[in-house]
Amino acid sequence: MSTEKKFYEAVFEGKYETICGIMEGFLLGKDKAWEWFPSKNFDIETETFTEAFLEWASLKSKLHHIIIEKDFINTLTESLKKHPEMKYAGESYIKSVREIESATFEFKSKSYAKKYGDEIQSILKELPASVKISDLSEELKEDKDAEGIELYAPAHDYEYRSHGKVTGNINDIIEFRKILNTHPLIEVTDIKLHLKK
């Protein structure tokens, strides 16, 4: 997956299934493989207080955040402008489009077995090109005197802990977060977007 691509957060108003159908139909019609990610399916924080109030105040108002590749949103917007007669798809469905500068999430891990500690350390070293880990803290304790003590005892012969903040391009962040999230001993937070002002 290219880290050169630019992505935008587009806010659509309408039925979620209709919006997804528009996206998929447009891709099929153009025969393109542009990337898009519904925020709610990828644990991406989106809702501001204003949006929450608007959605609560009007039951008809349904706002959906879609992370969408630059070429996709540009081409879709141009096509919608050219076809104002469309009944189920129109330019008015798109409420806002803002460029994503970067995305972040945090993680933490805890392991009492060397095998898993090594796995986690290996994952943290194999970063996609745009991804960086800041505020990384790793703590490793090995106590040979505690070898053979049961798992739930207060002392362990091995203990590895880590936590940090991950930053990068949104597409790389989504993929790397998936990798961390599939490991049973790593906890991750939702993704935060940093939008261009």
Short mmCIF file of C-alpha atoms in Angstrom, two decimals:
data_model
loop_
_atom_site.label_atom_id
_atom_site.label_comp_id
_atom_site.label_asym_id
_atom_site.label_seq_id
_atom_site.Cartn_x
_atom_site.Cartn_y
_atom_site.Cartn_z
CA MET A 1 0.00 0.00 0.00
CA SER A 2 1.45 3.34 -1.05
CA THR A 3 2.21 5.89 1.63
CA GLU A 4 2.35 8.63 -1.04
CA LYS A 5 -1.43 8.86 -1.36
CA LYS A 6 -3.36 11.74 0.15
CA PHE A 7 -6.53 11.01 2.08
CA TYR A 8 -9.45 13.16 3.13
CA GLU A 9 -12.14 12.88 5.76
CA ALA A 10 -15.47 13.38 3.98
CA VAL A 11 -18.68 13.77 5.96
CA PHE A 12 -21.74 12.46 4.14
CA GLU A 13 -25.36 12.92 5.16
CA GLY A 14 -27.86 10.19 4.41
CA LYS A 15 -28.48 6.51 4.98
CA TYR A 16 -25.29 4.60 5.65
CA GLU A 17 -26.20 1.78 3.23
CA THR A 18 -27.02 4.29 0.47
CA ILE A 19 -23.71 6.08 0.91
CA CYS A 20 -21.73 2.82 0.85
CA GLY A 21 -23.70 1.74 -2.22
CA ILE A 22 -22.80 5.00 -3.98
CA MET A 23 -19.13 4.49 -3.15
CA GLU A 24 -19.04 0.88 -4.34
CA GLY A 25 -21.10 1.60 -7.46
CA PHE A 26 -18.87 4.52 -8.40
CA LEU A 27 -15.75 2.38 -8.04
CA LEU A 28 -17.28 -0.35 -10.20
CA GLY A 29 -18.35 2.17 -12.83
CA LYS A 30 -14.89 3.74 -12.98
CA ASP A 31 -13.14 0.34 -12.66
CA LYS A 32 -10.77 1.81 -10.05
CA ALA A 33 -9.24 0.45 -6.86
CA TRP A 34 -9.30 3.70 -4.90
CA GLU A 35 -9.26 3.21 -1.14
CA TRP A 36 -11.94 4.31 1.30
CA PHE A 37 -12.64 3.46 4.92
CA PRO A 38 -15.89 4.09 6.82
CA SER A 39 -14.66 5.54 10.12
CA LYS A 40 -17.04 3.52 12.27
CA ASN A 41 -15.68 0.24 10.84
CA PHE A 42 -12.06 1.13 11.62
CA ASP A 43 -12.33 2.62 15.14
CA ILE A 44 -11.59 6.16 13.96
CA GLU A 45 -12.69 8.99 16.27
CA THR A 46 -14.88 11.45 14.41
CA GLU A 47 -17.74 12.95 16.32
CA THR A 48 -17.53 16.50 17.60
CA PHE A 49 -19.99 17.93 20.09
CA THR A 50 -21.65 20.00 17.33
CA GLU A 51 -22.19 16.95 15.14
CA ALA A 52 -23.55 14.94 18.07
CA PHE A 53 -26.03 17.72 18.84
CA LEU A 54 -27.11 18.04 15.20
CA GLU A 55 -27.66 14.31 14.91
CA TRP A 56 -29.65 14.25 18.15
CA ALA A 57 -31.69 17.33 17.21
CA SER A 58 -32.79 15.95 13.84
CA LEU A 59 -33.63 12.28 13.55
CA LYS A 60 -33.45 12.67 9.76
CA SER A 61 -29.86 13.86 9.93
CA LYS A 62 -27.40 10.99 9.64
CA LEU A 63 -23.76 12.01 9.40
CA HIS A 64 -21.21 9.43 8.28
CA HIS A 65 -17.46 9.97 8.14
CA ILE A 66 -15.60 8.32 5.30
CA ILE A 67 -11.83 8.29 4.92
CA ILE A 68 -11.35 8.56 1.19
CA GLU A 69 -8.44 8.75 -1.23
CA LYS A 70 -7.89 12.14 -2.90
CA ASP A 71 -8.48 10.96 -6.48
CA PHE A 72 -11.67 9.18 -5.40
CA ILE A 73 -13.31 12.15 -3.66
CA ASN A 74 -12.24 14.59 -6.39
CA THR A 75 -13.64 12.44 -9.18
CA LEU A 76 -16.82 11.63 -7.24
CA THR A 77 -17.46 15.31 -6.46
CA GLU A 78 -16.97 16.32 -10.10
CA SER A 79 -19.34 13.60 -11.29
CA LEU A 80 -22.03 14.63 -8.78
CA LYS A 81 -21.76 18.27 -9.94
CA LYS A 82 -22.36 17.16 -13.54
CA HIS A 83 -25.48 15.18 -12.64
CA PRO A 84 -27.75 17.34 -10.44
CA GLU A 85 -30.76 15.30 -11.60
CA MET A 86 -29.71 12.27 -9.51
CA LYS A 87 -32.37 11.29 -6.93
CA TYR A 88 -30.31 9.19 -4.49
CA ALA A 89 -26.88 10.75 -4.97
CA GLY A 90 -26.06 14.42 -5.09
CA GLU A 91 -23.45 17.00 -4.24
CA SER A 92 -25.52 18.01 -1.19
CA TYR A 93 -24.82 14.59 0.36
CA ILE A 94 -21.23 15.73 0.97
CA LYS A 95 -21.22 18.06 3.97
CA SER A 96 -17.48 18.61 4.32
CA VAL A 97 -14.15 17.41 2.96
CA ARG A 98 -10.91 18.00 4.86
CA GLU A 99 -7.41 16.77 4.13
CA ILE A 100 -5.85 14.43 6.69
CA GLU A 101 -2.33 15.42 7.66
CA SER A 102 -1.68 12.41 9.87
CA ALA A 103 -3.31 9.97 12.26
CA THR A 104 -2.37 8.66 15.69
CA PHE A 105 -3.28 6.00 18.22
CA GLU A 106 -1.75 4.68 21.43
CA PHE A 107 -0.96 1.16 22.53
CA LYS A 108 0.17 -0.75 25.60
CA SER A 109 1.25 -4.32 26.16
CA LYS A 110 2.06 -6.65 29.04
CA SER A 111 3.56 -10.13 28.79
CA TYR A 112 4.79 -12.70 31.33
CA ALA A 113 6.32 -15.05 28.75
CA LYS A 114 9.51 -14.36 26.77
CA LYS A 115 7.98 -15.80 23.60
CA TYR A 116 5.24 -13.15 23.57
CA GLY A 117 7.52 -10.36 24.71
CA ASP A 118 9.84 -11.13 21.77
CA GLU A 119 6.83 -11.19 19.41
CA ILE A 120 5.70 -7.75 20.54
CA GLN A 121 9.20 -6.28 20.30
CA SER A 122 9.52 -7.68 16.77
CA ILE A 123 6.19 -6.13 15.70
CA LEU A 124 7.25 -2.74 17.07
CA LYS A 125 10.44 -2.84 14.97
CA GLU A 126 8.70 -3.65 11.68
CA LEU A 127 7.01 -0.32 10.99
CA PRO A 128 5.49 0.79 7.67
CA ALA A 129 7.44 3.58 5.94
CA SER A 130 5.38 6.52 7.22
CA VAL A 131 4.83 5.19 10.75
CA LYS A 132 6.78 6.36 13.78
CA ILE A 133 6.45 5.51 17.48
CA SER A 134 6.96 8.36 19.92
CA ASP A 135 7.06 8.32 23.72
CA LEU A 136 8.00 4.64 23.52
CA SER A 137 8.53 3.08 26.91
CA GLU A 138 9.69 -0.52 27.23
CA GLU A 139 10.35 -2.30 30.51
CA LEU A 140 11.88 -5.75 30.69
CA LYS A 141 12.41 -7.68 33.93
CA GLU A 142 13.93 -11.13 34.20
CA ASP A 143 14.14 -12.84 37.58
CA LYS A 144 15.81 -16.25 37.46
CA ASP A 145 14.91 -16.83 41.13
CA ALA A 146 11.21 -16.77 40.20
CA GLU A 147 11.44 -19.48 37.53
CA GLY A 148 8.76 -22.13 37.81
CA ILE A 149 6.36 -19.99 39.83
CA GLU A 150 2.75 -20.28 38.67
CA LEU A 151 1.33 -17.67 36.28
CA TYR A 152 -0.97 -16.05 38.86
CA ALA A 153 1.65 -15.82 41.58
CA PRO A 154 2.85 -12.31 42.52
CA ALA A 155 6.37 -13.00 41.17
CA HIS A 156 7.22 -13.88 37.57
CA ASP A 157 10.53 -14.91 36.07
CA TYR A 158 9.87 -12.71 33.00
CA GLU A 159 7.89 -9.53 32.48
CA TYR A 160 7.78 -7.21 29.47
CA ARG A 161 5.70 -4.04 29.27
CA SER A 162 5.52 -1.37 26.62
CA HIS A 163 3.45 1.63 25.65
CA GLY A 164 3.71 4.41 23.10
CA LYS A 165 2.04 6.67 20.58
CA VAL A 166 1.96 5.74 16.89
CA THR A 167 1.82 8.42 14.17
CA GLY A 168 1.72 8.17 10.39
CA ASN A 169 -0.34 8.38 7.21
CA ILE A 170 -3.91 7.22 7.77
CA ASN A 171 -3.72 4.19 5.47
CA ASP A 172 -0.51 2.94 7.10
CA ILE A 173 -1.92 3.66 10.55
CA ILE A 174 -5.05 1.61 9.82
CA GLU A 175 -2.96 -1.36 8.65
CA PHE A 176 -0.44 -1.18 11.52
CA ARG A 177 -3.19 -0.82 14.12
CA LYS A 178 -4.82 -3.98 12.72
CA ILE A 179 -1.56 -5.88 13.28
CA LEU A 180 -1.25 -4.68 16.88
CA ASN A 181 -4.93 -5.23 17.58
CA THR A 182 -4.79 -8.88 16.52
CA HIS A 183 -2.14 -9.65 19.15
CA PRO A 184 -3.93 -10.79 22.34
CA LEU A 185 -1.48 -9.00 24.67
CA ILE A 186 -1.58 -5.58 22.98
CA GLU A 187 -4.30 -3.02 23.66
CA VAL A 188 -4.88 -0.14 21.24
CA THR A 189 -6.92 3.07 21.43
CA ASP A 190 -9.12 4.45 18.67
CA ILE A 191 -7.44 6.34 15.84
CA LYS A 192 -7.37 10.14 16.05
CA LEU A 193 -7.23 12.19 12.86
CA HIS A 194 -5.16 15.36 12.52
CA LEU A 195 -6.84 17.44 9.83
CA LYS A 196 -5.25 20.16 7.76
CA LYS A 197 -6.41 23.63 8.80
#
